[in-house]
mmCIF file of C-alpha atoms in Angstrom:
data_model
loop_
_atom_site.group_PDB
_atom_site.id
_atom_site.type_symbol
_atom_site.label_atom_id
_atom_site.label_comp_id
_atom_site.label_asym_id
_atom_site.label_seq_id
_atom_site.Cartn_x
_atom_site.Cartn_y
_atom_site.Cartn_z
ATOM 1 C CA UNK A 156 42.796 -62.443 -22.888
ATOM 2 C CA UNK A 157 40.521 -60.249 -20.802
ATOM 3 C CA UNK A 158 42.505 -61.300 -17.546
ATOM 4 C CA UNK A 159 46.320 -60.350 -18.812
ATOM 5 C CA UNK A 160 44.419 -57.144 -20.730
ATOM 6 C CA UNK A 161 43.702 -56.166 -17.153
ATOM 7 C CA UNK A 162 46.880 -57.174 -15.447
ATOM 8 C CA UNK A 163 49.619 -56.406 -18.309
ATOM 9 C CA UNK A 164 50.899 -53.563 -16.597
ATOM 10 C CA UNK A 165 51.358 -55.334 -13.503
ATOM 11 C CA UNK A 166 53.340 -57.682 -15.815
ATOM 12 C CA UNK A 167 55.251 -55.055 -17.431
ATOM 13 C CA UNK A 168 56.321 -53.050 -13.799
ATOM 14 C CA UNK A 169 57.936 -56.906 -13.034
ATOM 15 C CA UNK A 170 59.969 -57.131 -15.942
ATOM 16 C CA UNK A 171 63.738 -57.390 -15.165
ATOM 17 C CA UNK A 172 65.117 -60.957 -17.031
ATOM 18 C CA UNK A 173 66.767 -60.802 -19.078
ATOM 19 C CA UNK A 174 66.557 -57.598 -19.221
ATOM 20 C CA UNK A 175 64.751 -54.640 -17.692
ATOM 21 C CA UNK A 176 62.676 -53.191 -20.105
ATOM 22 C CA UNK A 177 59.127 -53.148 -19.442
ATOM 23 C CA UNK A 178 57.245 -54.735 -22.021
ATOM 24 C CA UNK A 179 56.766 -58.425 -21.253
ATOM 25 C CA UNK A 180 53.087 -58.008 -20.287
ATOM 26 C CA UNK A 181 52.407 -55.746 -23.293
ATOM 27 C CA UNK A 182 54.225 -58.727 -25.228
ATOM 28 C CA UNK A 183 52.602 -60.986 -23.879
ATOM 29 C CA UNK A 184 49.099 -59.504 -24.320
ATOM 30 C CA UNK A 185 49.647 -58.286 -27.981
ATOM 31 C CA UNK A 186 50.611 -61.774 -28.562
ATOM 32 C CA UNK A 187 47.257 -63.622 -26.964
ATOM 33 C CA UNK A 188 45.509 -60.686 -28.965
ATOM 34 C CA UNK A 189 46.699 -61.931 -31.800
ATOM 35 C CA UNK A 190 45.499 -65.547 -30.819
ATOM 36 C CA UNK A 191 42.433 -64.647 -30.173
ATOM 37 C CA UNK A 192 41.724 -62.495 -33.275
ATOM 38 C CA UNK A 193 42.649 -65.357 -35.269
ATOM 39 C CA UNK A 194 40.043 -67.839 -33.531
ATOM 40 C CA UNK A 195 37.001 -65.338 -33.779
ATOM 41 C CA UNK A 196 38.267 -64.979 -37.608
ATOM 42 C CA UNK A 197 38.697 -68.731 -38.093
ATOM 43 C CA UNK A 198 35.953 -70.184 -36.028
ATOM 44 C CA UNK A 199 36.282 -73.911 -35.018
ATOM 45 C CA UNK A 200 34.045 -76.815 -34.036
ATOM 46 C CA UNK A 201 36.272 -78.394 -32.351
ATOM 47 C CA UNK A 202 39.035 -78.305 -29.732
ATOM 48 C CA UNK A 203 41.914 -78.865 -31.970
ATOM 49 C CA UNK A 204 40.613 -76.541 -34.252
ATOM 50 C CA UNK A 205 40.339 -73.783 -31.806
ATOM 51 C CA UNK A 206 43.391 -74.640 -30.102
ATOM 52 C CA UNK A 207 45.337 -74.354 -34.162
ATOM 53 C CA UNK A 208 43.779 -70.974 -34.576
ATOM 54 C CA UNK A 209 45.260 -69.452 -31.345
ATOM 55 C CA UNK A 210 48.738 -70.708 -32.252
ATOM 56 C CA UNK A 211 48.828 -69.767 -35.781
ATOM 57 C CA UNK A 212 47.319 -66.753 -34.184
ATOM 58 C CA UNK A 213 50.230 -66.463 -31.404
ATOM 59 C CA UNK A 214 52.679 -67.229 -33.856
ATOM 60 C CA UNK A 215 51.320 -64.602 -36.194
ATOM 61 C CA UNK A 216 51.892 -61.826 -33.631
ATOM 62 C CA UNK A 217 54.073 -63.020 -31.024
ATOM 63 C CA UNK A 218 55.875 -59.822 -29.419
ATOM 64 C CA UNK A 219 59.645 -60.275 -27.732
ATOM 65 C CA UNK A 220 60.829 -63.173 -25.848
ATOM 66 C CA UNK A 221 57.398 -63.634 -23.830
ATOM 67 C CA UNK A 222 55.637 -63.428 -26.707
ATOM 68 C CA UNK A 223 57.166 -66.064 -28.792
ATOM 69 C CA UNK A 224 57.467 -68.455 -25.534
ATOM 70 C CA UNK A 225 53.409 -68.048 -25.514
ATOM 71 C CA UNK A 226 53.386 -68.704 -28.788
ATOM 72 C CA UNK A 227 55.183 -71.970 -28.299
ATOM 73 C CA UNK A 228 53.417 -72.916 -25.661
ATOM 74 C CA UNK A 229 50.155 -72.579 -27.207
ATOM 75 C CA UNK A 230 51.895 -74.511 -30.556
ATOM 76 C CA UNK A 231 52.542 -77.705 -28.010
ATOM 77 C CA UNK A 232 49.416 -77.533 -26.605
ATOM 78 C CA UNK A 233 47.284 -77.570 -30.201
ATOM 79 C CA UNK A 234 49.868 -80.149 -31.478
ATOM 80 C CA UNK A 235 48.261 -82.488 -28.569
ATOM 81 C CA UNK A 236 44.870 -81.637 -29.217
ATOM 82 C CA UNK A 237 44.829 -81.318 -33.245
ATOM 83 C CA UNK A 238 42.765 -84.495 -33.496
ATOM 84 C CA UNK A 239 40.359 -83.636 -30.622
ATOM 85 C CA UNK A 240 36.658 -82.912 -30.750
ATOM 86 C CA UNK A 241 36.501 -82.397 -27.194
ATOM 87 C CA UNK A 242 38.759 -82.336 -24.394
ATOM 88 C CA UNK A 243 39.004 -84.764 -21.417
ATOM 89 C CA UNK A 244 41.056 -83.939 -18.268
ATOM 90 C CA UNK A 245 43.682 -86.848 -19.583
ATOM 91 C CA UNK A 246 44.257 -84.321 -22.809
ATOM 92 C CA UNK A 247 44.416 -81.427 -21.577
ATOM 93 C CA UNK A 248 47.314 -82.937 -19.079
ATOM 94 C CA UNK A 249 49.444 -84.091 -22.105
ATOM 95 C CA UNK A 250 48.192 -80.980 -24.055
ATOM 96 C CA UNK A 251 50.259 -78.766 -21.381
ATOM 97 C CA UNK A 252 52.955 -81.179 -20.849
ATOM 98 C CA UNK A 253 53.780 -80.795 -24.558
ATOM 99 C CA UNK A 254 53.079 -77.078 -24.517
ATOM 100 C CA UNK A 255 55.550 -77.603 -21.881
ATOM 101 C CA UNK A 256 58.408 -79.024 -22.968
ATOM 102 C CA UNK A 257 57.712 -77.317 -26.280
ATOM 103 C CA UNK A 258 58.371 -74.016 -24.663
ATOM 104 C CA UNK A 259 61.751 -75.503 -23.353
ATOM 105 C CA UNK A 260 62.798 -76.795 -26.431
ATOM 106 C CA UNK A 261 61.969 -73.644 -28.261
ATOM 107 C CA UNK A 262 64.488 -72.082 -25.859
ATOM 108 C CA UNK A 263 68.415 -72.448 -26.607
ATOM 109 C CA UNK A 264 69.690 -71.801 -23.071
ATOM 110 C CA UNK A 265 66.557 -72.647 -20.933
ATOM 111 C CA UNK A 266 66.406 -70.730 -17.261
ATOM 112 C CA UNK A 267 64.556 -71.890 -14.049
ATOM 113 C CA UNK A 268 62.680 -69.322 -12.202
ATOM 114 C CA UNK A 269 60.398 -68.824 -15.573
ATOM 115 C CA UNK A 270 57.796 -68.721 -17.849
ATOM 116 C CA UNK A 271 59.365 -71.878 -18.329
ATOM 117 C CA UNK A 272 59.180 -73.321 -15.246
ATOM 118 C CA UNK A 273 55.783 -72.088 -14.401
ATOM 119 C CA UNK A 274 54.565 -73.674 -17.799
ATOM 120 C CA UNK A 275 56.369 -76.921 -16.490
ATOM 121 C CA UNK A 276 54.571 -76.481 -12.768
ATOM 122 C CA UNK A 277 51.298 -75.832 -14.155
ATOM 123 C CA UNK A 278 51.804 -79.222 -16.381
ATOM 124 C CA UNK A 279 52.806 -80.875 -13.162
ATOM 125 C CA UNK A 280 49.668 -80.152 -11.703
ATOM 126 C CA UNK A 281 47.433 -81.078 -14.621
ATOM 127 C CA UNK A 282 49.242 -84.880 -14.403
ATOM 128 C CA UNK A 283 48.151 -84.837 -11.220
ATOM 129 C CA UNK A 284 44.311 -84.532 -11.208
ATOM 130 C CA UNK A 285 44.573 -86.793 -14.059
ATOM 131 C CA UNK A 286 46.061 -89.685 -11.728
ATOM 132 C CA UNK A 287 43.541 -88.772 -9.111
ATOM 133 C CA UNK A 288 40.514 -88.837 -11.590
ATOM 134 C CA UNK A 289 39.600 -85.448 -11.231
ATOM 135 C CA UNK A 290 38.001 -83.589 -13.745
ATOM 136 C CA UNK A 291 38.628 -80.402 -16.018
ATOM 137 C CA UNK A 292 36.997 -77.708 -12.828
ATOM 138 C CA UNK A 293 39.508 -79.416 -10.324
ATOM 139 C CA UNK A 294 42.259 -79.592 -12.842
ATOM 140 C CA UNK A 295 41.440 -75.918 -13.717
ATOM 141 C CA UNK A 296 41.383 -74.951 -10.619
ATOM 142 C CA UNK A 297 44.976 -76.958 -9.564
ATOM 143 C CA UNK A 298 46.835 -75.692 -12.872
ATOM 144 C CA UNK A 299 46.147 -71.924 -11.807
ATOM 145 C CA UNK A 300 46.840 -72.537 -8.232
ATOM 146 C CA UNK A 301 50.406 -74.599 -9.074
ATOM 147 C CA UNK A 302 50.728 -71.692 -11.512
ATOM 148 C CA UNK A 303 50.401 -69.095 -8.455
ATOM 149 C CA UNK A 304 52.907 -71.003 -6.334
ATOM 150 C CA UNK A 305 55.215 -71.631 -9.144
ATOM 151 C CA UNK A 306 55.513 -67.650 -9.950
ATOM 152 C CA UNK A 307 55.633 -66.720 -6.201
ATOM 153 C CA UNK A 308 59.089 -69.272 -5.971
ATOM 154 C CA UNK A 309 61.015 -67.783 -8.704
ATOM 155 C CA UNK A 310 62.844 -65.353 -7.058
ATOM 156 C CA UNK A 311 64.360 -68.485 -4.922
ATOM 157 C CA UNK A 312 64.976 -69.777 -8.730
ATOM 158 C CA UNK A 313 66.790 -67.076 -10.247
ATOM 159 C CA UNK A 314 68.851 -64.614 -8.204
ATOM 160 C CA UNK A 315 67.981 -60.987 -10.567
ATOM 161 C CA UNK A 316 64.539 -61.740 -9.514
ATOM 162 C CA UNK A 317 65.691 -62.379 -5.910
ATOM 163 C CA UNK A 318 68.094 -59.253 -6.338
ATOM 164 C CA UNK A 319 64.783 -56.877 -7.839
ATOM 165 C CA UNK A 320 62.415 -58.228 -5.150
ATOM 166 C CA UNK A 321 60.174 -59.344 -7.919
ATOM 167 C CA UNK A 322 58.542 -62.397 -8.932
ATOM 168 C CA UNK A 323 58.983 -63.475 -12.887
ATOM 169 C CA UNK A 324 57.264 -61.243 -15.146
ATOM 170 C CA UNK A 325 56.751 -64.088 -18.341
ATOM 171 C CA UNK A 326 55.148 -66.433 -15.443
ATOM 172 C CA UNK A 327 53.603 -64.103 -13.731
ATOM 173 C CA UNK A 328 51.915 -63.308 -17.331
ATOM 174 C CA UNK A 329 51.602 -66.952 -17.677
ATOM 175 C CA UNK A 330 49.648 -67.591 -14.599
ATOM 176 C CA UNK A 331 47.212 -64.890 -16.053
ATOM 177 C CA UNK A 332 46.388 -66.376 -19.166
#
């Protein structure tokens, strides 16, 4: 939360899909808000009980497009872990593959050069620590840096971003969170 609450406007001076009017970090951020709020009023003891709280949170206050995407990332990804005391680097890669192709799914026309496909990138990279035997630092550390190279590539993905000169706005919120 603190990360996009510093960055949002960043997010919002990017926003031009699908269409140009500034608010995707402010979406975005009012949404993970919302998340949050709900797992300091909640509580939880475990993962899947935290994770629940910050999508019934997100879902709660999702704001625009970006918003509800988060949201339905954040759904796939407590949907994985709703069982889960703790997490291992093997759930949190199938935790963000489903938050993954959740997102897509919630999406009736999906569009590369996205939140979308940075959520998918990020999952990529997860899979892979897990098939190295990493563990959750490395994985961490590989999500957010797939994450970075994902965002800097959309513009070669979608050609208003190209057009604009700007990177994607949702994955460039994405990669903040």
């Amino acid at each position: 939360y603190d990360w996009l609450a510093h960055n949002h406007e960043q997010v919002n001076r990017l926003n031009v899909f699908p269409v140009p009017d500034g608010d995707t970090g402010t979406n975005m951020l009012l949404t993970i808000r919302s998340a949050w709020n709900n797992v300091v009023r909640r509580g939880g003891q475990t993962v899947g009980s935290v994770a629940e709280a910050a999508a019934e949170g997100a879902h709660q206050g999702s704001r625009g497009n970006s918003g509800v995407i988060l949201g339905q990332i954040l759904r796939g990804f407590a949907q994985t872990l709703s069982e889960k005391v703790h997490i291992l680097p093997g759930d949190m890669a199938e935790a963000l593959r489903n938050a993954s192709e959740n997102a897509y799914n919630s999406v009736p026309a999906p569009v590369e050069g996205t939140i979308l496909t940075v959520a998918r990138e990020m999952s990529s990279a997860a899979a892979g620590v897990t098939e190295q035997g990493g563990d959750i630092r490395t994985m961490l550390e590989n999500v957010v840096e797939a994450g970075d190279v994902a965002v800097q590539k959309t513009p070669d993905q979608l050609p208003a971003l190209k057009k604009a000169g700007v990177v994607d706005s949702g994955g460039k919120g994405l990669y903040y969170v």
